[in-house]
CSV table of C-alpha atoms and ligand atoms in Angstrom, one decimal:
chain,number,residue,atom,x,y,z
A,1,MET,CA,-5.5,20.6,-30.5
A,2,LYS,CA,-4.6,18.8,-27.3
A,3,ASN,CA,-3.9,15.1,-27.5
A,4,PRO,CA,-6.6,13.3,-25.5
A,5,PHE,CA,-4.4,10.3,-24.6
A,6,VAL,CA,-2.3,11.2,-21.6
A,7,TYR,CA,0.6,9.2,-20.2
A,8,GLY,CA,3.6,9.9,-17.9
A,9,GLU,CA,1.5,11.9,-15.4
A,10,THR,CA,-1.4,11.2,-13.1
A,11,VAL,CA,-4.7,11.4,-15.0
A,12,SER,CA,-8.0,12.8,-13.8
A,13,GLY,CA,-11.3,14.2,-15.1
A,14,GLU,CA,-12.0,13.3,-18.6
A,15,ASN,CA,-8.6,11.6,-19.0
A,16,PHE,CA,-9.4,9.1,-16.4
A,17,CYS,CA,-11.0,5.8,-17.5
A,18,ASN,CA,-13.5,3.9,-15.4
A,19,ARG,CA,-12.2,2.1,-12.2
A,20,THR,CA,-15.8,2.4,-10.9
A,21,ARG,CA,-15.6,-0.8,-8.8
A,22,GLU,CA,-12.2,0.1,-7.3
A,23,ILE,CA,-13.3,3.6,-6.5
A,24,LYS,CA,-16.5,2.4,-4.7
A,25,GLU,CA,-14.6,-0.2,-2.7
A,26,LEU,CA,-11.9,2.2,-1.6
A,27,VAL,CA,-14.4,5.0,-0.7
A,28,ALA,CA,-16.2,2.5,1.5
A,29,ASP,CA,-12.9,1.3,3.1
A,30,ILE,CA,-12.0,4.9,3.9
A,31,ILE,CA,-15.4,5.7,5.4
A,32,ASN,CA,-14.9,2.6,7.6
A,33,CYS,CA,-11.4,3.8,8.6
A,34,GLN,CA,-10.0,0.6,7.2
A,35,ASN,CA,-6.3,0.4,6.5
A,36,VAL,CA,-5.5,-0.8,3.0
A,37,ILE,CA,-2.4,-2.0,1.2
A,38,ILE,CA,-2.7,-1.2,-2.6
A,39,PHE,CA,0.0,-2.8,-4.7
A,40,SER,CA,0.5,-3.3,-8.5
A,41,PRO,CA,3.4,-3.0,-10.9
A,42,ARG,CA,4.3,0.6,-11.7
A,43,ARG,CA,2.1,2.5,-14.1
A,44,TYR,CA,-1.0,0.5,-13.5
A,45,GLY,CA,-2.8,3.6,-12.2
A,46,LYS,CA,-2.5,3.6,-8.4
A,47,THR,CA,-1.7,7.3,-8.0
A,48,SER,CA,-4.4,8.4,-10.5
A,49,LEU,CA,-6.9,6.1,-8.8
A,50,ILE,CA,-6.2,7.2,-5.2
A,51,LYS,CA,-6.3,10.9,-6.2
A,52,GLN,CA,-9.7,10.3,-7.7
A,53,VAL,CA,-10.8,8.5,-4.5
A,54,LEU,CA,-9.4,11.3,-2.3
A,55,ARG,CA,-11.4,14.0,-4.2
A,56,LYS,CA,-14.5,11.9,-3.5
A,57,VAL,CA,-14.0,11.4,0.2
A,58,LYS,CA,-12.9,15.0,0.7
A,59,ALA,CA,-16.3,16.1,-0.7
A,60,LYS,CA,-17.9,13.9,2.0
A,61,GLY,CA,-16.1,15.9,4.7
A,62,ILE,CA,-13.2,13.4,5.4
A,63,LEU,CA,-9.8,15.0,5.9
A,64,THR,CA,-7.3,13.9,3.3
A,65,PHE,CA,-3.5,13.7,3.4
A,66,TYR,CA,-1.4,12.5,0.5
A,67,ILE,CA,2.3,11.7,1.0
A,68,ASP,CA,4.5,10.7,-2.0
A,69,LEU,CA,7.5,8.9,-0.4
A,70,TYR,CA,9.3,8.4,-3.7
A,71,PRO,CA,11.8,11.3,-2.9
A,72,ALA,CA,12.2,10.1,0.7
A,73,ILE,CA,15.7,8.9,0.5
A,74,ASN,CA,16.4,9.0,4.2
A,75,LYS,CA,14.6,9.6,7.5
A,76,ARG,CA,15.2,13.3,7.5
A,77,LYS,CA,13.6,13.7,4.1
A,78,PHE,CA,10.7,11.5,5.2
A,79,ILE,CA,10.0,14.0,8.0
A,80,GLU,CA,10.2,17.0,5.7
A,81,ILE,CA,7.8,15.4,3.2
A,82,TYR,CA,5.4,14.2,5.8
A,83,ALA,CA,5.3,17.5,7.5
A,84,GLY,CA,4.7,19.2,4.2
A,85,ALA,CA,1.8,16.9,3.4
A,86,ILE,CA,0.2,17.5,6.8
A,87,SER,CA,0.3,21.3,6.3
A,88,THR,CA,-1.4,20.8,2.9
A,89,GLY,CA,-4.1,18.6,4.4
A,90,ILE,CA,-5.0,20.9,7.3
A,91,PRO,CA,-8.1,22.8,6.4
A,92,GLY,CA,-8.2,26.6,6.7
A,93,GLY,CA,-6.3,29.7,5.7
A,94,VAL,CA,-2.6,30.3,6.0
A,95,ARG,CA,-2.7,31.8,9.5
A,96,GLN,CA,-4.9,29.0,10.9
A,97,ILE,CA,-2.6,26.4,9.3
A,98,ALA,CA,0.5,28.1,10.6
A,99,LYS,CA,-1.0,28.1,14.1
A,100,LYS,CA,-1.9,24.4,13.9
A,101,ILE,CA,1.6,23.5,12.6
A,102,LYS,CA,3.1,25.2,15.6
A,103,GLU,CA,0.7,23.3,17.9
A,104,TYR,CA,1.2,19.8,16.3
A,105,LEU,CA,4.8,20.1,15.2
A,106,PRO,CA,6.4,22.5,17.8
A,107,ARG,CA,9.9,21.4,17.0
A,108,ILE,CA,10.0,22.3,13.3
A,109,ILE,CA,9.9,25.8,12.0
A,110,PRO,CA,8.1,26.0,8.7
A,111,LYS,CA,9.0,28.3,5.8
A,112,VAL,CA,6.2,30.0,4.0
A,113,VAL,CA,6.6,29.8,0.3
A,114,MET,CA,4.7,32.0,-2.2
A,115,ASP,CA,3.9,30.0,-5.3
A,116,GLY,CA,2.1,32.3,-7.8
A,117,GLN,CA,-1.2,33.1,-6.2
A,118,SER,CA,-1.0,30.3,-3.6
A,119,VAL,CA,1.1,29.8,-0.5
A,120,HIS,CA,2.4,26.6,0.9
A,121,PHE,CA,4.8,25.5,3.7
A,122,GLU,CA,8.1,23.9,3.5
A,123,PHE,CA,10.0,22.2,6.3
A,124,GLU,CA,13.7,22.0,6.9
A,125,PHE,CA,15.5,21.6,10.2
A,126,ASP,CA,18.8,21.7,11.9
A,127,ARG,CA,20.7,18.6,10.7
A,128,THR,CA,22.6,18.3,13.9
A,129,LEU,CA,19.5,17.8,16.0
A,130,ASN,CA,18.2,14.3,17.0
A,131,ILE,CA,15.3,13.5,14.7
A,132,SER,CA,13.5,11.0,16.8
A,133,PRO,CA,11.3,13.5,18.6
A,134,HIS,CA,10.2,14.9,15.2
A,135,ILE,CA,9.1,11.5,14.2
A,136,ASP,CA,7.0,11.1,17.4
A,137,ASP,CA,5.3,14.4,16.8
A,138,LEU,CA,4.6,13.7,13.2
A,139,LEU,CA,3.0,10.3,13.6
A,140,VAL,CA,0.3,11.6,15.9
A,141,ALA,CA,-0.3,15.0,14.1
A,142,VAL,CA,-3.1,13.8,11.8
A,143,LYS,CA,-4.8,12.1,14.7
A,144,LYS,CA,-4.7,15.4,16.6
A,145,VAL,CA,-6.2,17.3,13.6
A,146,ALA,CA,-8.9,14.7,13.2
A,147,ASP,CA,-9.8,14.7,16.9
A,148,GLN,CA,-10.0,18.4,17.1
A,149,LYS,CA,-12.1,18.7,14.0
A,150,LYS,CA,-14.2,15.7,15.1
A,151,LYS,CA,-13.8,14.2,11.7
A,152,THR,CA,-12.3,11.0,10.3
A,153,ALA,CA,-9.2,11.2,8.1
A,154,VAL,CA,-7.4,9.3,5.4
A,155,VAL,CA,-3.6,9.3,5.0
A,156,VAL,CA,-2.1,7.9,1.8
A,157,PHE,CA,1.6,6.8,1.6
A,158,ASP,CA,2.4,6.5,-2.1
A,159,GLU,CA,5.6,4.5,-2.9
A,160,PHE,CA,5.6,3.3,0.7
A,161,GLN,CA,8.3,0.7,-0.1
A,162,GLU,CA,10.9,3.5,0.1
A,163,ILE,CA,10.9,3.2,3.9
A,164,ALA,CA,12.7,-0.1,3.4
A,165,ASN,CA,15.8,1.9,2.3
A,166,PHE,CA,16.2,3.8,5.6
A,167,ASP,CA,19.2,3.1,7.8
A,168,ASP,CA,17.1,1.4,10.4
A,169,ASP,CA,13.4,0.4,11.0
A,170,GLU,CA,12.7,3.2,13.6
A,171,ILE,CA,10.0,4.8,11.4
A,172,GLU,CA,8.4,1.5,10.4
A,173,ARG,CA,8.2,0.4,14.1
A,174,LYS,CA,6.9,3.8,15.3
A,175,MET,CA,4.4,4.0,12.5
A,176,ARG,CA,2.9,0.7,13.3
A,177,SER,CA,2.6,1.2,17.0
A,178,ALA,CA,1.1,4.8,16.6
A,179,PHE,CA,-1.3,3.9,13.8
A,180,GLN,CA,-2.9,0.9,15.5
A,181,ASN,CA,-4.4,3.3,18.0
A,182,HIS,CA,-5.9,5.6,15.4
A,183,ARG,CA,-9.4,4.2,15.0
A,184,ASN,CA,-10.7,7.3,13.2
A,185,ILE,CA,-8.1,7.2,10.5
A,186,SER,CA,-7.7,5.1,7.4
A,187,TYR,CA,-4.1,4.5,6.4
A,188,ILE,CA,-3.5,3.6,2.8
A,189,PHE,CA,-0.1,2.1,1.8
A,190,MET,CA,0.7,2.0,-1.9
A,191,GLY,CA,3.7,0.5,-3.7
A,192,SER,CA,5.0,-0.5,-7.0
A,193,LYS,CA,8.0,-2.7,-6.0
A,194,THR,CA,5.9,-5.7,-5.3
A,195,HIS,CA,8.8,-7.8,-3.8
A,196,LEU,CA,9.5,-5.0,-1.3
A,197,MET,CA,5.9,-4.4,-0.5
A,198,ARG,CA,5.4,-8.2,0.1
A,199,ASP,CA,8.3,-8.3,2.5
A,200,ILE,CA,7.0,-5.3,4.5
A,201,PHE,CA,3.5,-6.7,4.9
A,202,ASN,CA,3.8,-10.5,4.7
A,203,ASN,CA,7.0,-11.0,6.7
A,204,PRO,CA,6.0,-12.0,10.3
A,205,ASN,CA,9.3,-10.5,11.6
A,206,ARG,CA,8.4,-7.0,10.3
A,207,PRO,CA,6.2,-4.4,12.2
A,208,PHE,CA,3.6,-4.1,9.4
A,209,TYR,CA,2.8,-7.8,9.3
A,210,LYS,CA,-0.9,-8.4,8.8
A,211,SER,CA,-1.7,-4.7,9.3
A,212,GLY,CA,-4.4,-4.0,6.7
A,213,LYS,CA,-6.6,-5.2,3.9
A,214,HIS,CA,-4.7,-6.2,0.7
A,215,PHE,CA,-5.9,-4.6,-2.5
A,216,PRO,CA,-4.0,-5.8,-5.5
A,217,LEU,CA,-4.8,-3.4,-8.4
A,218,ASP,CA,-5.4,-5.0,-11.7
A,219,LYS,CA,-5.2,-3.6,-15.2
A,220,ILE,CA,-8.3,-1.7,-16.5
A,221,ASP,CA,-11.2,-3.7,-17.9
A,222,GLN,CA,-10.7,-4.3,-21.6
A,223,LYS,CA,-14.2,-3.2,-22.5
A,224,GLU,CA,-13.9,0.0,-20.6
A,225,LEU,CA,-10.5,0.8,-22.3
A,226,SER,CA,-12.1,0.2,-25.7
A,227,LEU,CA,-15.1,2.5,-25.0
A,228,PHE,CA,-12.7,5.1,-23.6
A,229,ALA,CA,-10.5,5.1,-26.7
A,230,LYS,CA,-13.3,4.9,-29.2
A,231,LYS,CA,-15.0,8.0,-27.6
A,232,LYS,CA,-11.7,10.0,-27.6
A,233,PHE,CA,-11.1,9.2,-31.2
A,234,SER,CA,-14.6,9.9,-32.3
A,235,ASP,CA,-14.6,13.3,-30.5
A,236,GLN,CA,-12.0,14.2,-33.1
A,237,ASN,CA,-13.9,12.6,-36.0
A,238,ILE,CA,-11.5,9.7,-36.1
A,239,VAL,CA,-13.2,6.3,-36.7
A,240,ILE,CA,-11.8,3.2,-35.2
A,241,SER,CA,-13.3,-0.2,-35.6
A,242,ARG,CA,-13.4,-3.3,-33.3
A,243,ASN,CA,-10.5,-4.9,-35.2
A,244,GLU,CA,-8.1,-2.1,-34.7
A,245,LEU,CA,-9.2,-1.6,-31.1
A,246,ASN,CA,-8.4,-5.3,-30.5
A,247,SER,CA,-5.1,-4.9,-32.1
A,248,ILE,CA,-4.2,-2.0,-29.7
A,249,LEU,CA,-5.4,-4.0,-26.8
A,250,ASN,CA,-3.4,-7.0,-27.9
A,251,ASN,CA,-0.2,-5.0,-28.5
A,252,THR,CA,-0.5,-3.3,-25.1
A,253,GLU,CA,-2.0,-6.3,-23.1
A,254,CYS,CA,-4.5,-3.8,-21.7
A,255,HIS,CA,-1.7,-2.1,-19.7
A,256,PRO,CA,-3.2,1.4,-19.0
A,257,TYR,CA,0.1,3.3,-19.5
A,258,TYR,CA,1.1,1.5,-22.7
A,259,PHE,CA,-2.4,1.6,-24.0
A,260,GLN,CA,-2.4,5.4,-23.6
A,261,MET,CA,1.0,5.7,-25.1
A,262,LEU,CA,0.1,3.8,-28.3
A,263,CYS,CA,-3.2,5.6,-28.6
A,264,HIS,CA,-1.4,8.9,-28.2
A,265,VAL,CA,0.9,8.2,-31.1
A,266,LEU,CA,-2.0,6.8,-33.2
A,267,TRP,CA,-4.0,10.0,-32.6
A,268,GLU,CA,-1.0,12.1,-33.8
A,269,LEU,CA,-0.8,10.0,-36.9
A,270,CYS,CA,-4.5,10.1,-37.7
A,271,MET,CA,-5.3,13.6,-36.8
A,272,GLY,CA,-7.7,15.2,-39.3
A,273,SER,CA,-10.9,13.1,-39.9
A,274,ARG,CA,-10.2,9.6,-41.2
A,275,VAL,CA,-10.5,6.0,-40.5
A,276,ILE,CA,-7.8,4.1,-38.5
A,277,THR,CA,-6.5,1.0,-40.3
A,278,GLU,CA,-4.4,-2.0,-39.2
A,279,ALA,CA,-1.4,-0.4,-41.0
A,280,ASP,CA,-1.8,2.8,-38.9
A,281,VAL,CA,-1.6,0.7,-35.7
A,282,ASP,CA,1.6,-0.9,-37.0
A,283,GLU,CA,3.1,2.4,-38.0
A,284,ALA,CA,2.2,3.9,-34.7
A,285,LEU,CA,4.0,1.0,-33.0
A,286,ASP,CA,7.1,1.6,-35.1
A,287,ILE,CA,7.1,5.3,-34.4
A,288,LEU,CA,6.7,4.7,-30.7
A,289,ILE,CA,9.5,2.1,-30.5
A,290,SER,CA,11.9,4.3,-32.5
A,291,ARG,CA,11.1,7.3,-30.2
A,292,GLU,CA,11.8,5.3,-27.1
A,293,SER,CA,14.9,3.5,-28.5
A,294,SER,CA,17.5,5.9,-27.0
A,295,VAL,CA,16.1,5.0,-23.5
A,296,TYR,CA,16.2,1.3,-24.4
A,297,VAL,CA,19.8,1.6,-25.6
A,298,ALA,CA,20.8,3.3,-22.3
A,299,ILE,CA,19.2,0.5,-20.3
A,300,TRP,CA,20.7,-2.2,-22.5
A,301,GLU,CA,24.2,-0.8,-22.1
A,302,GLU,CA,23.9,-1.1,-18.3
A,303,LEU,CA,23.2,-4.9,-18.6
A,304,THR,CA,25.8,-7.6,-18.3
A,305,ILE,CA,26.3,-10.1,-21.1
A,306,LYS,CA,24.4,-12.8,-19.2
A,307,GLN,CA,21.5,-10.4,-18.5
A,308,LYS,CA,21.4,-9.4,-22.2
A,309,ASN,CA,21.2,-13.0,-23.3
A,310,LEU,CA,18.5,-13.7,-20.8
A,311,MET,CA,16.5,-10.7,-21.9
A,312,VAL,CA,16.7,-11.9,-25.5
A,313,ALA,CA,15.5,-15.3,-24.5
A,314,LEU,CA,12.6,-13.9,-22.4
A,315,ALA,CA,11.6,-11.6,-25.3
A,316,ASN,CA,11.3,-14.6,-27.6
A,317,GLU,CA,9.4,-17.0,-25.4
A,318,GLU,CA,6.0,-16.8,-23.9
A,319,TYR,CA,6.1,-17.9,-20.3
A,320,PRO,CA,9.2,-20.1,-20.6
A,321,GLU,CA,10.4,-22.6,-18.0
A,322,VAL,CA,13.5,-20.6,-17.2
A,323,PHE,CA,15.4,-23.3,-15.3
A,324,SER,CA,14.6,-26.1,-17.8
A,325,LYS,CA,17.5,-27.7,-19.6
A,326,MET,CA,15.9,-26.9,-23.0
A,327,PHE,CA,15.5,-23.2,-22.3
A,328,LEU,CA,19.1,-22.9,-21.0
A,329,GLU,CA,20.6,-24.8,-23.9
A,330,THR,CA,18.5,-23.1,-26.6
A,331,TYR,CA,19.7,-19.7,-25.6
A,332,GLY,CA,23.2,-20.7,-24.3
A,333,LEU,CA,22.5,-19.4,-20.9
A,334,GLY,CA,24.8,-21.7,-18.8
A,335,SER,CA,23.9,-23.1,-15.4
A,336,SER,CA,20.5,-22.5,-13.7
A,337,SER,CA,22.3,-21.0,-10.6
A,338,SER,CA,23.9,-18.2,-12.6
A,339,ILE,CA,20.6,-17.6,-14.4
A,340,GLN,CA,18.9,-17.3,-11.0
A,341,LYS,CA,21.3,-14.5,-10.1
A,342,ALA,CA,20.8,-12.7,-13.3
A,343,LEU,CA,17.0,-13.0,-13.0
A,344,LYS,CA,17.1,-11.6,-9.5
A,345,ARG,CA,19.1,-8.6,-10.7
A,346,LEU,CA,16.6,-8.0,-13.5
A,347,VAL,CA,13.7,-8.2,-11.1
A,348,ILE,CA,15.3,-5.7,-8.8
A,349,LYS,CA,15.9,-3.4,-11.8
A,350,GLU,CA,12.2,-3.8,-12.5
A,351,LEU,CA,12.9,-4.9,-16.1
A,352,VAL,CA,11.5,-8.4,-15.5
A,353,GLN,CA,8.5,-9.5,-13.4
A,354,GLN,CA,7.2,-12.8,-12.2
A,355,LYS,CA,4.0,-13.8,-13.9
A,356,ASN,CA,2.0,-17.0,-14.0
A,357,GLY,CA,4.8,-18.9,-12.4
A,358,SER,CA,7.3,-17.7,-15.0
A,359,TYR,CA,9.2,-14.5,-15.8
A,360,VAL,CA,8.3,-11.8,-18.4
A,361,ILE,CA,9.8,-8.6,-19.6
A,362,TYR,CA,7.8,-5.7,-17.9
A,363,ASP,CA,7.9,-3.0,-20.6
A,364,LEU,CA,6.0,-4.4,-23.6
A,365,PHE,CA,7.6,-2.0,-26.1
A,366,PHE,CA,11.1,-2.7,-24.8
A,367,LYS,CA,10.3,-6.4,-25.4
A,368,LYS,CA,9.4,-5.6,-29.0
A,369,TRP,CA,12.5,-3.5,-29.4
A,370,ILE,CA,14.6,-6.4,-28.2
A,371,GLN,CA,12.8,-8.8,-30.6
A,372,CYS,CA,13.5,-6.4,-33.5
A,373,THR,CA,17.1,-5.5,-32.6
A,374,TRP,CA,18.7,-8.6,-31.3
B,401,ADP,N1,-7.9,5.2,-14.9
B,401,ADP,C1,-7.0,5.5,-15.9
B,401,ADP,N2,-7.5,6.0,-17.0
B,401,ADP,C2,-6.7,6.3,-18.1
B,401,ADP,N3,-5.4,6.2,-18.0
B,401,ADP,C3,-4.8,5.6,-16.9
B,401,ADP,C4,-5.6,5.3,-15.8
B,401,ADP,N4,-4.8,4.8,-14.8
B,401,ADP,C5,-3.6,4.9,-15.3
B,401,ADP,N5,-3.5,5.4,-16.6
B,401,ADP,C6,-2.4,5.6,-17.5
B,401,ADP,O1,-1.2,5.0,-16.8
B,401,ADP,C7,-0.3,6.0,-16.5
B,401,ADP,C8,0.3,5.8,-15.1
B,401,ADP,O2,-0.6,6.0,-14.1
B,401,ADP,P1,-0.2,6.3,-12.6
B,401,ADP,O3,-1.5,6.6,-11.8
B,401,ADP,O4,0.9,7.2,-12.5
B,401,ADP,O5,0.2,4.8,-12.2
B,401,ADP,P2,1.1,4.2,-10.9
B,401,ADP,O6,0.8,5.2,-9.8
B,401,ADP,O7,0.5,2.9,-10.7
B,401,ADP,O8,2.5,4.1,-11.3
B,401,ADP,C9,-1.0,7.4,-16.6
B,401,ADP,O9,-0.1,8.4,-17.0
B,401,ADP,C10,-2.0,7.0,-17.7
B,401,ADP,O10,-1.4,7.1,-19.0
B,402,MG,MG1,2.3,6.3,-8.7
């Protein structure tokens, strides 16, 4: 029997919980060709949500293009990925798509790849050539498709903050100046590294300053998560009461990924009809943390002594005043300036995030592991 609680991949269909309000708002934005900046910490469900939205707007006749920039480690890779996404989003059969690619991206020669029953295009090009003309072609390609088809389009850039790692801001500048003339296209920029996303969109010196509607994605509503889990358990004849559901919600702070992860282990533990108890929730937590512990050890070993001490302090305090004398002295952390440096590194490593004016450990189970181990 397949575990109904899925984590570590995008979820859809019956594995997708709620988000009705967000879907409605984003569908309306796309219909209105509004540009939107969606940001949240990683694993809140951005990719799953936007894919759900794209399916809906595609059914309404809107052209959809999805570009995952996570692997875009340089400008050349960006071009290859973007070109691939354009070829996937062009409607029609292989011949028609190939013809259109030649028309819109005349300088790149695609490779046709057979993938089981389906066929897709991949793009590679001569590394000695100047890439700037390719960028110019690419940034107007979707506009040309939409104009020819007399349709509107949506282009999603997932993990958009990766463009900040390129050698220069050529792509960022060119994107902004091309996109602002594309009135029949909605551009969606999504990102997990909140500090980088903020800098791209809120810094007056950068091209994308004030270039779209901000859409901070929150966790999933607590009631909806409870209903979702209750139904999944009861489909397998497992009974879970309010008390135990609340315990799961508390232990995972309604974080969609951690919620699914804990339910996943709990489901394994309680398979075969029975009632879930508080002791089962505790046992599932122990199993989960011990399964993840090798990952935690690897992360831990990469930290400096100062960072380790700071992580222990953060794991043991709820919203501490990190620069207060008491906090620094209680945990033997030294001066506030050296803590500032350690905190900055931990935020960049995405182990710690700013919350309610303080700093908290991002991974709830890592936090529990630190509490138990150190
Ligand atoms: N709407 C949802 N319903 C159920 N689970 C979800 C939902 N959104 C996110 N999740 C859980 O969180 C995990 C991460 O989701 P993902 O869409 O990859 O997040 P992000 O793109 O923000 O990193 C999924 O694998 C799933 O376990
Ligand atoms: Mg994602």
